[in-house]
């Protein structure tokens, strides 16, 4: 049942306000007081943020805040259970590795995020990149999801040197990508050999560019993958890990995938299991 009109929400610390914009409608969000962010991007008090049809948003606050929402929503509620502290710990661990890399003039952490469809992979990438760039890092975002990438159009893979936090409404799509490869299909399975070849090529070019940019090199890479994790999908993930010489694999939600990777990856690769945020749901908008 749709809800309309203006509503004010008083959020306590470490809570999130989740809402979904109803079909053919938009919702306006204003931060009235306190501090809050959307997937790691800070909201500015008093600014109107407009979300369009199908948007599924979570406004998280560490300290507490007041939010005003205007418009028709399919769903809207405050949740207290979020794995945000866990995600922040991951960011802290990556930051430690970046600091070490900086001192040694070496390569920062190359992190790959894996999991089934709709477990929050793209959202976690955005969060970690936003946290990194807010600490004055310049991480490279690699999006290998040819179905729903955040960097360019469907059917492509690409990379972006992140220089500022994602826009609240549009994410990273406003920042010009540095590298995009055309694959031509929305699933790697359509032509796995070509997909793997493009991944290897992208990894090579990024590695060279990192060697030429000390700050980006120390900041490391965050790699988003698609939700194809079984059979050839799993092999494709191991290919990505090898091509990018990843240091860390964050596995969202699926213990079986976690154990498979722990078993198959060399010991130098740290595989970490993370809970999914329970607010994450199918990103395909159903009318
Ligand atoms: N905490 C949250 N509360 C509500 N919605 C959320 C939350 N986190 C993410 N979402 C929404 O859930 C949807 C799915 O998340 P996301 O796209 O990150 O998953 P994914 O694993 O990358 O999916 P896919 O496998 O399709 O690429 C998105 O629309 C996102 O905006
Ligand atoms: Mg995704």
Short mmCIF file of N, CA and C in Angstrom, two decimals, residues 71-253:
data_model
loop_
_atom_site.label_atom_id
_atom_site.label_comp_id
_atom_site.label_asym_id
_atom_site.label_seq_id
_atom_site.Cartn_x
_atom_site.Cartn_y
_atom_site.Cartn_z
N UNK A 71 6.82 12.51 -0.79
CA UNK A 71 6.53 11.76 -2.01
C UNK A 71 5.94 10.39 -1.70
N UNK A 72 5.67 9.64 -2.79
CA UNK A 72 5.03 8.33 -2.62
C UNK A 72 6.09 7.23 -2.53
N UNK A 73 5.97 6.43 -1.49
CA UNK A 73 6.94 5.34 -1.28
C UNK A 73 6.22 4.01 -1.18
N UNK A 74 6.87 2.97 -1.74
CA UNK A 74 6.31 1.62 -1.60
C UNK A 74 6.51 1.14 -0.18
N UNK A 75 7.65 1.50 0.34
CA UNK A 75 8.02 1.01 1.66
C UNK A 75 8.88 2.07 2.34
N UNK A 76 8.79 2.16 3.65
CA UNK A 76 9.58 3.17 4.34
C UNK A 76 9.63 2.81 5.82
N UNK A 77 10.82 2.55 6.35
CA UNK A 77 10.91 2.17 7.76
C UNK A 77 12.32 2.45 8.29
N UNK A 78 12.41 2.49 9.63
CA UNK A 78 13.71 2.68 10.27
C UNK A 78 14.21 1.31 10.74
N UNK A 79 15.46 0.99 10.42
CA UNK A 79 16.02 -0.29 10.85
C UNK A 79 17.19 -0.05 11.80
N UNK A 80 17.25 -0.89 12.82
CA UNK A 80 18.37 -0.76 13.77
C UNK A 80 19.46 -1.77 13.50
N UNK A 81 19.10 -2.84 12.78
CA UNK A 81 20.09 -3.88 12.51
C UNK A 81 20.81 -3.59 11.20
N UNK A 82 22.01 -3.05 11.29
CA UNK A 82 22.81 -2.89 10.06
C UNK A 82 24.22 -3.39 10.34
N UNK A 83 24.85 -3.98 9.35
CA UNK A 83 26.24 -4.44 9.56
C UNK A 83 27.26 -3.32 9.33
N UNK A 84 26.86 -2.07 9.52
CA UNK A 84 27.72 -0.93 9.17
C UNK A 84 29.04 -0.94 9.96
N UNK A 85 28.98 -1.36 11.23
CA UNK A 85 30.22 -1.39 12.02
C UNK A 85 31.21 -2.37 11.38
N UNK A 86 30.67 -3.49 10.92
CA UNK A 86 31.51 -4.50 10.26
C UNK A 86 32.14 -3.92 8.99
N UNK A 87 31.35 -3.20 8.22
CA UNK A 87 31.85 -2.60 6.98
C UNK A 87 32.90 -1.51 7.29
N UNK A 88 32.66 -0.80 8.37
CA UNK A 88 33.63 0.23 8.76
C UNK A 88 34.96 -0.42 9.18
N UNK A 89 34.87 -1.56 9.84
CA UNK A 89 36.08 -2.29 10.21
C UNK A 89 36.86 -2.71 8.98
N UNK A 90 36.14 -3.12 7.93
CA UNK A 90 36.80 -3.49 6.68
C UNK A 90 37.54 -2.27 6.13
N UNK A 91 36.84 -1.13 6.14
CA UNK A 91 37.47 0.10 5.65
C UNK A 91 38.75 0.41 6.46
N UNK A 92 38.66 0.26 7.77
CA UNK A 92 39.82 0.54 8.63
C UNK A 92 40.99 -0.38 8.28
N UNK A 93 40.68 -1.65 8.05
CA UNK A 93 41.73 -2.61 7.70
C UNK A 93 42.37 -2.24 6.36
N UNK A 94 41.55 -1.81 5.40
CA UNK A 94 42.08 -1.40 4.10
C UNK A 94 42.94 -0.15 4.25
N UNK A 95 42.50 0.73 5.13
CA UNK A 95 43.21 1.99 5.36
C UNK A 95 44.60 1.71 5.94
N UNK A 96 44.66 0.73 6.83
CA UNK A 96 45.94 0.33 7.42
C UNK A 96 46.91 -0.15 6.33
N UNK A 97 46.36 -0.95 5.41
CA UNK A 97 47.20 -1.46 4.32
C UNK A 97 47.63 -0.33 3.38
N UNK A 98 46.75 0.64 3.20
CA UNK A 98 47.11 1.80 2.35
C UNK A 98 48.25 2.59 2.99
N UNK A 99 48.16 2.75 4.31
CA UNK A 99 49.20 3.51 5.01
C UNK A 99 50.55 2.79 4.86
N UNK A 100 50.52 1.47 5.02
CA UNK A 100 51.76 0.68 4.87
C UNK A 100 52.31 0.82 3.46
N UNK A 101 51.40 0.74 2.48
CA UNK A 101 51.83 0.85 1.07
C UNK A 101 52.45 2.21 0.81
N UNK A 102 51.85 3.22 1.39
CA UNK A 102 52.33 4.59 1.20
C UNK A 102 53.77 4.73 1.71
N UNK A 103 54.00 4.17 2.91
CA UNK A 103 55.33 4.27 3.51
C UNK A 103 56.37 3.50 2.71
N UNK A 104 55.92 2.35 2.17
CA UNK A 104 56.88 1.51 1.44
C UNK A 104 56.92 1.85 -0.05
N UNK A 105 56.14 2.87 -0.45
CA UNK A 105 56.00 3.21 -1.86
C UNK A 105 55.58 1.98 -2.68
N UNK A 106 54.62 1.24 -2.14
CA UNK A 106 54.17 0.01 -2.80
C UNK A 106 52.71 0.08 -3.21
N UNK A 107 52.18 -1.10 -3.52
CA UNK A 107 50.80 -1.16 -3.99
C UNK A 107 49.85 -1.35 -2.82
N UNK A 108 48.78 -0.56 -2.79
CA UNK A 108 47.76 -0.69 -1.75
C UNK A 108 46.88 -1.91 -2.01
N UNK A 109 45.90 -2.16 -1.13
CA UNK A 109 45.10 -3.38 -1.24
C UNK A 109 44.22 -3.44 -2.50
N UNK A 110 44.30 -4.57 -3.18
CA UNK A 110 43.39 -4.81 -4.31
C UNK A 110 42.30 -5.75 -3.78
N UNK A 111 41.09 -5.22 -3.72
CA UNK A 111 39.99 -5.90 -3.04
C UNK A 111 38.89 -6.22 -4.03
N UNK A 112 38.43 -7.47 -3.96
CA UNK A 112 37.35 -7.85 -4.89
C UNK A 112 36.13 -8.23 -4.06
N UNK A 113 34.96 -7.80 -4.49
CA UNK A 113 33.73 -8.08 -3.74
C UNK A 113 32.89 -9.07 -4.53
N UNK A 114 32.56 -10.18 -3.90
CA UNK A 114 31.81 -11.23 -4.61
C UNK A 114 30.58 -11.64 -3.82
N UNK A 115 29.65 -12.28 -4.51
CA UNK A 115 28.42 -12.76 -3.86
C UNK A 115 27.37 -12.98 -4.92
N UNK A 116 26.28 -13.63 -4.51
CA UNK A 116 25.19 -13.90 -5.45
C UNK A 116 24.52 -12.59 -5.87
N UNK A 117 23.48 -12.71 -6.68
CA UNK A 117 22.72 -11.53 -7.10
C UNK A 117 22.09 -10.85 -5.90
N UNK A 118 22.06 -9.55 -5.94
CA UNK A 118 21.32 -8.75 -4.95
C UNK A 118 21.68 -9.05 -3.50
N UNK A 119 22.97 -8.99 -3.21
CA UNK A 119 23.40 -9.12 -1.81
C UNK A 119 24.04 -7.82 -1.32
N UNK A 120 24.13 -6.84 -2.24
CA UNK A 120 24.69 -5.54 -1.85
C UNK A 120 26.13 -5.35 -2.27
N UNK A 121 26.59 -6.04 -3.33
CA UNK A 121 27.99 -5.92 -3.77
C UNK A 121 28.29 -4.49 -4.25
N UNK A 122 27.43 -3.99 -5.15
CA UNK A 122 27.68 -2.65 -5.71
C UNK A 122 27.61 -1.60 -4.61
N UNK A 123 26.69 -1.78 -3.67
CA UNK A 123 26.54 -0.82 -2.58
C UNK A 123 27.77 -0.83 -1.68
N UNK A 124 28.30 -2.01 -1.40
CA UNK A 124 29.49 -2.09 -0.55
C UNK A 124 30.70 -1.46 -1.25
N UNK A 125 30.82 -1.66 -2.56
CA UNK A 125 31.90 -1.00 -3.32
C UNK A 125 31.79 0.50 -3.14
N UNK A 126 30.59 1.00 -3.34
CA UNK A 126 30.36 2.45 -3.24
C UNK A 126 30.72 2.98 -1.86
N UNK A 127 30.32 2.24 -0.84
CA UNK A 127 30.59 2.64 0.55
C UNK A 127 32.10 2.69 0.81
N UNK A 128 32.81 1.63 0.42
CA UNK A 128 34.25 1.57 0.69
C UNK A 128 35.01 2.62 -0.11
N UNK A 129 34.58 2.86 -1.35
CA UNK A 129 35.23 3.89 -2.17
C UNK A 129 34.98 5.27 -1.58
N UNK A 130 33.75 5.50 -1.15
CA UNK A 130 33.42 6.81 -0.55
C UNK A 130 34.23 7.04 0.73
N UNK A 131 34.31 6.04 1.57
CA UNK A 131 35.09 6.19 2.80
C UNK A 131 36.56 6.47 2.46
N UNK A 132 37.07 5.77 1.45
CA UNK A 132 38.49 5.95 1.08
C UNK A 132 38.74 7.35 0.55
N UNK A 133 37.89 7.81 -0.35
CA UNK A 133 38.13 9.12 -0.98
C UNK A 133 37.93 10.24 0.05
N UNK A 134 37.07 9.99 1.04
CA UNK A 134 36.89 11.00 2.10
C UNK A 134 38.11 11.08 3.01
N UNK A 135 38.97 10.05 2.95
CA UNK A 135 40.23 10.08 3.71
C UNK A 135 41.37 10.57 2.80
N UNK A 136 41.02 11.24 1.71
CA UNK A 136 41.97 11.77 0.72
C UNK A 136 42.71 10.71 -0.07
N UNK A 137 42.16 9.52 -0.14
CA UNK A 137 42.75 8.49 -1.01
C UNK A 137 42.23 8.67 -2.43
N UNK A 138 42.89 8.03 -3.38
CA UNK A 138 42.43 8.05 -4.77
C UNK A 138 42.34 6.61 -5.27
N UNK A 139 41.34 5.86 -4.77
CA UNK A 139 41.25 4.45 -5.15
C UNK A 139 40.74 4.27 -6.58
N UNK A 140 41.05 3.15 -7.17
CA UNK A 140 40.53 2.84 -8.50
C UNK A 140 39.33 1.91 -8.33
N UNK A 141 38.25 2.28 -8.98
CA UNK A 141 37.05 1.45 -8.96
C UNK A 141 36.99 0.68 -10.28
N UNK A 142 36.95 -0.64 -10.17
CA UNK A 142 36.82 -1.48 -11.36
C UNK A 142 35.45 -2.13 -11.31
N UNK A 143 34.66 -1.91 -12.32
CA UNK A 143 33.34 -2.54 -12.34
C UNK A 143 33.28 -3.57 -13.46
N UNK A 144 33.17 -4.84 -13.06
CA UNK A 144 33.17 -5.94 -14.03
C UNK A 144 31.77 -6.48 -14.27
N UNK A 145 30.77 -5.80 -13.70
CA UNK A 145 29.39 -6.27 -13.87
C UNK A 145 28.85 -5.74 -15.19
N UNK A 146 28.79 -6.62 -16.19
CA UNK A 146 28.35 -6.17 -17.52
C UNK A 146 26.83 -5.98 -17.58
N UNK A 147 26.14 -6.46 -16.56
CA UNK A 147 24.67 -6.32 -16.53
C UNK A 147 24.25 -4.99 -15.94
N UNK A 148 24.82 -4.64 -14.77
CA UNK A 148 24.38 -3.43 -14.06
C UNK A 148 25.56 -2.64 -13.52
N UNK A 149 26.51 -2.36 -14.37
CA UNK A 149 27.70 -1.63 -13.91
C UNK A 149 27.37 -0.20 -13.50
N UNK A 150 28.23 0.36 -12.63
CA UNK A 150 27.98 1.74 -12.17
C UNK A 150 28.83 2.75 -12.91
N UNK A 151 29.72 2.26 -13.82
CA UNK A 151 30.66 3.17 -14.47
C UNK A 151 30.20 3.59 -15.86
N UNK A 152 29.74 2.62 -16.64
CA UNK A 152 29.33 2.97 -18.01
C UNK A 152 28.04 2.23 -18.37
N UNK A 153 27.78 2.09 -19.66
CA UNK A 153 26.51 1.48 -20.08
C UNK A 153 26.57 -0.05 -19.95
N UNK A 154 25.41 -0.73 -19.92
CA UNK A 154 25.42 -2.19 -19.86
C UNK A 154 26.19 -2.78 -21.05
N UNK A 155 26.84 -3.91 -20.81
CA UNK A 155 27.61 -4.55 -21.87
C UNK A 155 29.07 -4.14 -21.86
N UNK A 156 29.46 -3.34 -20.88
CA UNK A 156 30.87 -2.90 -20.81
C UNK A 156 31.47 -3.22 -19.44
N UNK A 157 32.79 -3.24 -19.39
CA UNK A 157 33.49 -3.26 -18.10
C UNK A 157 34.39 -2.03 -18.09
N UNK A 158 34.75 -1.56 -16.92
CA UNK A 158 35.55 -0.34 -16.94
C UNK A 158 36.17 0.00 -15.61
N UNK A 159 36.93 1.09 -15.62
CA UNK A 159 37.62 1.53 -14.41
C UNK A 159 37.58 3.05 -14.29
N UNK A 160 37.59 3.49 -13.04
CA UNK A 160 37.46 4.91 -12.73
C UNK A 160 38.40 5.24 -11.59
N UNK A 161 39.20 6.29 -11.76
CA UNK A 161 40.00 6.78 -10.63
C UNK A 161 39.09 7.68 -9.81
N UNK A 162 38.73 7.24 -8.61
CA UNK A 162 37.73 7.98 -7.84
C UNK A 162 38.38 9.18 -7.17
N UNK A 163 37.89 10.37 -7.51
CA UNK A 163 38.50 11.61 -7.00
C UNK A 163 37.60 12.34 -6.02
N UNK A 164 36.31 11.96 -6.00
CA UNK A 164 35.38 12.58 -5.05
C UNK A 164 34.27 11.57 -4.74
N UNK A 165 33.56 11.77 -3.63
CA UNK A 165 32.52 10.80 -3.28
C UNK A 165 31.43 10.70 -4.35
N UNK A 166 30.75 9.59 -4.38
CA UNK A 166 29.66 9.38 -5.34
C UNK A 166 28.58 10.41 -5.09
N UNK A 167 27.89 10.85 -6.15
CA UNK A 167 26.77 11.78 -5.97
C UNK A 167 25.65 11.01 -5.27
N UNK A 168 24.91 11.71 -4.41
CA UNK A 168 23.87 11.03 -3.62
C UNK A 168 22.83 10.38 -4.52
N UNK A 169 22.39 11.11 -5.56
CA UNK A 169 21.33 10.55 -6.42
C UNK A 169 21.87 9.66 -7.53
N UNK A 170 23.00 10.04 -8.15
CA UNK A 170 23.43 9.29 -9.36
C UNK A 170 24.60 8.34 -9.12
N UNK A 171 25.18 8.31 -7.95
CA UNK A 171 26.33 7.43 -7.71
C UNK A 171 27.55 7.91 -8.46
N UNK A 172 28.34 6.96 -9.01
CA UNK A 172 29.59 7.33 -9.68
C UNK A 172 29.39 7.62 -11.17
N UNK A 173 28.15 7.47 -11.65
CA UNK A 173 27.94 7.57 -13.10
C UNK A 173 28.28 8.97 -13.64
N UNK A 174 28.37 9.98 -12.77
CA UNK A 174 28.69 11.35 -13.21
C UNK A 174 30.19 11.55 -13.41
N UNK A 175 31.01 10.67 -12.83
CA UNK A 175 32.47 10.85 -12.95
C UNK A 175 32.95 10.12 -14.21
N UNK A 176 33.72 10.83 -15.05
CA UNK A 176 34.11 10.25 -16.34
C UNK A 176 35.02 9.04 -16.16
N UNK A 177 34.65 7.89 -16.74
CA UNK A 177 35.51 6.71 -16.60
C UNK A 177 36.82 6.88 -17.35
N UNK A 178 37.88 6.30 -16.80
CA UNK A 178 39.18 6.42 -17.48
C UNK A 178 39.36 5.34 -18.54
N UNK A 179 38.69 4.22 -18.32
CA UNK A 179 38.88 3.08 -19.21
C UNK A 179 37.56 2.32 -19.33
N UNK A 180 37.13 2.06 -20.54
CA UNK A 180 35.93 1.23 -20.72
C UNK A 180 36.19 0.26 -21.86
N UNK A 181 35.86 -1.00 -21.65
CA UNK A 181 35.97 -1.99 -22.72
C UNK A 181 34.59 -2.50 -23.08
N UNK A 182 34.35 -2.57 -24.38
CA UNK A 182 33.06 -3.04 -24.85
C UNK A 182 33.06 -4.56 -24.94
N UNK A 183 32.09 -5.16 -24.25
CA UNK A 183 31.96 -6.62 -24.30
C UNK A 183 30.77 -6.99 -25.20
N UNK A 184 29.69 -6.23 -25.07
CA UNK A 184 28.58 -6.41 -26.00
C UNK A 184 27.45 -7.30 -25.53
N UNK A 185 27.56 -7.85 -24.34
CA UNK A 185 26.49 -8.70 -23.81
C UNK A 185 26.28 -8.35 -22.33
N UNK A 186 25.12 -8.74 -21.82
CA UNK A 186 24.83 -8.39 -20.42
C UNK A 186 25.17 -9.49 -19.44
N UNK A 187 25.71 -10.59 -19.96
CA UNK A 187 26.19 -11.64 -19.05
C UNK A 187 27.51 -12.19 -19.57
N UNK A 188 28.50 -12.39 -18.69
CA UNK A 188 29.79 -12.93 -19.15
C UNK A 188 29.64 -14.29 -19.82
N UNK A 189 28.59 -15.04 -19.46
CA UNK A 189 28.42 -16.42 -19.96
C UNK A 189 28.21 -16.45 -21.48
N UNK A 190 27.77 -15.34 -22.07
CA UNK A 190 27.51 -15.32 -23.52
C UNK A 190 28.80 -15.55 -24.31
N UNK A 191 29.91 -15.04 -23.79
CA UNK A 191 31.20 -15.25 -24.47
C UNK A 191 32.30 -15.15 -23.41
N UNK A 192 32.44 -16.25 -22.68
CA UNK A 192 33.33 -16.24 -21.51
C UNK A 192 34.80 -15.98 -21.90
N UNK A 193 35.20 -16.54 -23.05
CA UNK A 193 36.60 -16.37 -23.47
C UNK A 193 36.90 -14.89 -23.70
N UNK A 194 35.98 -14.19 -24.37
CA UNK A 194 36.18 -12.75 -24.63
C UNK A 194 36.17 -11.98 -23.30
N UNK A 195 35.23 -12.35 -22.43
CA UNK A 195 35.11 -11.65 -21.14
C UNK A 195 36.43 -11.76 -20.37
N UNK A 196 36.94 -12.99 -20.28
CA UNK A 196 38.19 -13.21 -19.54
C UNK A 196 39.35 -12.45 -20.17
N UNK A 197 39.34 -12.39 -21.50
CA UNK A 197 40.41 -11.67 -22.19
C UNK A 197 40.35 -10.17 -21.86
N UNK A 198 39.14 -9.61 -21.85
CA UNK A 198 38.99 -8.19 -21.53
C UNK A 198 39.38 -7.90 -20.08
N UNK A 199 39.01 -8.83 -19.18
CA UNK A 199 39.38 -8.66 -17.76
C UNK A 199 40.91 -8.64 -17.63
N UNK A 200 41.59 -9.57 -18.31
CA UNK A 200 43.06 -9.62 -18.24
C UNK A 200 43.66 -8.34 -18.78
N UNK A 201 43.11 -7.86 -19.89
CA UNK A 201 43.63 -6.63 -20.52
C UNK A 201 43.44 -5.43 -19.57
N UNK A 202 42.24 -5.35 -18.98
CA UNK A 202 41.95 -4.24 -18.06
C UNK A 202 42.92 -4.29 -16.87
N UNK A 203 43.14 -5.48 -16.35
CA UNK A 203 44.04 -5.64 -15.20
C UNK A 203 45.45 -5.18 -15.55
N UNK A 204 45.91 -5.55 -16.75
CA UNK A 204 47.27 -5.15 -17.20
C UNK A 204 47.41 -3.63 -17.28
N UNK A 205 46.41 -3.00 -17.92
CA UNK A 205 46.48 -1.55 -18.11
C UNK A 205 46.43 -0.84 -16.75
N UNK A 206 45.57 -1.32 -15.86
CA UNK A 206 45.46 -0.68 -14.54
C UNK A 206 46.77 -0.83 -13.77
N UNK A 207 47.35 -1.99 -13.84
CA UNK A 207 48.61 -2.22 -13.14
C UNK A 207 49.68 -1.22 -13.62
N UNK A 208 49.74 -1.02 -14.95
CA UNK A 208 50.73 -0.07 -15.50
C UNK A 208 50.44 1.35 -15.03
N UNK A 209 49.15 1.72 -15.07
CA UNK A 209 48.79 3.10 -14.67
C UNK A 209 49.07 3.33 -13.19
N UNK A 210 48.88 2.29 -12.39
CA UNK A 210 49.14 2.44 -10.95
C UNK A 210 50.62 2.68 -10.70
N UNK A 211 51.44 1.99 -11.48
CA UNK A 211 52.89 2.17 -11.30
C UNK A 211 53.31 3.60 -11.59
N UNK A 212 52.51 4.28 -12.43
CA UNK A 212 52.85 5.65 -12.81
C UNK A 212 52.18 6.69 -11.90
N UNK A 213 51.35 6.24 -10.97
CA UNK A 213 50.64 7.20 -10.11
C UNK A 213 50.73 6.72 -8.66
N UNK A 214 51.65 7.33 -7.94
CA UNK A 214 52.00 6.87 -6.59
C UNK A 214 50.79 6.88 -5.64
N UNK A 215 50.01 7.95 -5.74
CA UNK A 215 48.87 8.08 -4.82
C UNK A 215 47.81 7.00 -5.11
N UNK A 216 47.51 6.80 -6.39
CA UNK A 216 46.51 5.78 -6.76
C UNK A 216 47.05 4.39 -6.39
N UNK A 217 48.35 4.20 -6.59
CA UNK A 217 48.96 2.91 -6.29
C UNK A 217 48.78 2.54 -4.81
N UNK A 218 49.04 3.52 -3.93
CA UNK A 218 48.91 3.24 -2.49
C UNK A 218 47.44 3.10 -2.07
N UNK A 219 46.54 3.72 -2.83
CA UNK A 219 45.12 3.68 -2.47
C UNK A 219 44.47 2.34 -2.82
N UNK A 220 45.03 1.65 -3.80
CA UNK A 220 44.53 0.32 -4.14
C UNK A 220 43.31 0.34 -5.06
N UNK A 221 42.69 -0.82 -5.18
CA UNK A 221 41.61 -1.03 -6.14
C UNK A 221 40.44 -1.71 -5.45
N UNK A 222 39.23 -1.32 -5.83
CA UNK A 222 38.02 -2.03 -5.36
C UNK A 222 37.34 -2.58 -6.61
N UNK A 223 37.13 -3.89 -6.64
CA UNK A 223 36.57 -4.52 -7.85
C UNK A 223 35.16 -5.04 -7.57
N UNK A 224 34.23 -4.59 -8.37
CA UNK A 224 32.86 -5.10 -8.29
C UNK A 224 32.69 -6.22 -9.32
N UNK A 225 31.99 -7.27 -8.92
CA UNK A 225 31.79 -8.40 -9.83
C UNK A 225 30.30 -8.64 -10.04
N UNK A 226 29.97 -9.54 -10.99
CA UNK A 226 28.54 -9.82 -11.17
C UNK A 226 28.16 -11.03 -10.30
N UNK A 227 26.86 -11.25 -10.16
CA UNK A 227 26.39 -12.25 -9.20
C UNK A 227 26.40 -13.69 -9.69
N UNK A 228 27.22 -13.96 -10.72
CA UNK A 228 27.27 -15.32 -11.28
C UNK A 228 28.41 -16.05 -10.56
N UNK A 229 28.05 -16.94 -9.63
CA UNK A 229 29.08 -17.50 -8.74
C UNK A 229 29.19 -19.02 -8.79
N UNK A 230 28.37 -19.66 -9.66
CA UNK A 230 28.43 -21.13 -9.70
C UNK A 230 29.02 -21.63 -11.02
N UNK A 231 29.64 -22.81 -11.00
CA UNK A 231 30.17 -23.43 -12.22
C UNK A 231 31.17 -22.53 -12.92
N UNK A 232 30.86 -22.20 -14.20
CA UNK A 232 31.77 -21.32 -14.95
C UNK A 232 31.84 -19.93 -14.33
N UNK A 233 30.77 -19.55 -13.64
CA UNK A 233 30.75 -18.25 -12.96
C UNK A 233 31.83 -18.22 -11.89
N UNK A 234 31.96 -19.30 -11.18
CA UNK A 234 32.99 -19.38 -10.13
C UNK A 234 34.40 -19.32 -10.76
N UNK A 235 34.55 -20.06 -11.87
CA UNK A 235 35.86 -20.06 -12.56
C UNK A 235 36.22 -18.64 -13.03
N UNK A 236 35.19 -17.95 -13.51
CA UNK A 236 35.38 -16.58 -13.98
C UNK A 236 35.85 -15.69 -12.82
N UNK A 237 35.31 -15.92 -11.62
CA UNK A 237 35.74 -15.12 -10.45
C UNK A 237 37.20 -15.41 -10.11
N UNK A 238 37.57 -16.67 -10.19
CA UNK A 238 38.97 -17.01 -9.87
C UNK A 238 39.91 -16.40 -10.93
N UNK A 239 39.40 -16.31 -12.16
CA UNK A 239 40.21 -15.66 -13.20
C UNK A 239 40.44 -14.18 -12.87
N UNK A 240 39.37 -13.53 -12.40
CA UNK A 240 39.49 -12.11 -12.03
C UNK A 240 40.53 -11.96 -10.91
N UNK A 241 40.42 -12.83 -9.91
CA UNK A 241 41.33 -12.77 -8.77
C UNK A 241 42.78 -12.90 -9.22
N UNK A 242 42.99 -13.80 -10.17
CA UNK A 242 44.35 -14.05 -10.67
C UNK A 242 44.83 -12.87 -11.53
N UNK A 243 43.96 -12.41 -12.42
CA UNK A 243 44.36 -11.34 -13.34
C UNK A 243 44.73 -10.07 -12.58
N UNK A 244 43.95 -9.73 -11.55
CA UNK A 244 44.21 -8.49 -10.80
C UNK A 244 45.15 -8.71 -9.62
N UNK A 245 45.59 -9.95 -9.44
CA UNK A 245 46.45 -10.30 -8.29
C UNK A 245 45.86 -9.73 -7.01
N UNK A 246 44.60 -10.12 -6.75
CA UNK A 246 43.89 -9.51 -5.61
C UNK A 246 44.53 -9.93 -4.29
N UNK A 247 44.43 -9.04 -3.31
CA UNK A 247 44.94 -9.32 -1.97
C UNK A 247 43.80 -9.77 -1.06
N UNK A 248 42.62 -9.23 -1.30
CA UNK A 248 41.49 -9.49 -0.40
C UNK A 248 40.25 -9.81 -1.22
N UNK A 249 39.50 -10.82 -0.76
CA UNK A 249 38.19 -11.08 -1.38
C UNK A 249 37.14 -10.97 -0.29
N UNK A 250 36.19 -10.07 -0.47
CA UNK A 250 35.09 -9.93 0.49
C UNK A 250 33.91 -10.72 -0.07
N UNK A 251 33.47 -11.72 0.69
CA UNK A 251 32.36 -12.57 0.23
C UNK A 251 31.11 -12.15 0.99
N UNK A 252 30.11 -11.68 0.26
CA UNK A 252 28.89 -11.23 0.92
C UNK A 252 27.89 -12.37 0.98
N UNK A 253 27.48 -12.70 2.17
CA UNK A 253 26.30 -13.53 2.44
C UNK A 253 26.44 -15.04 2.25
#
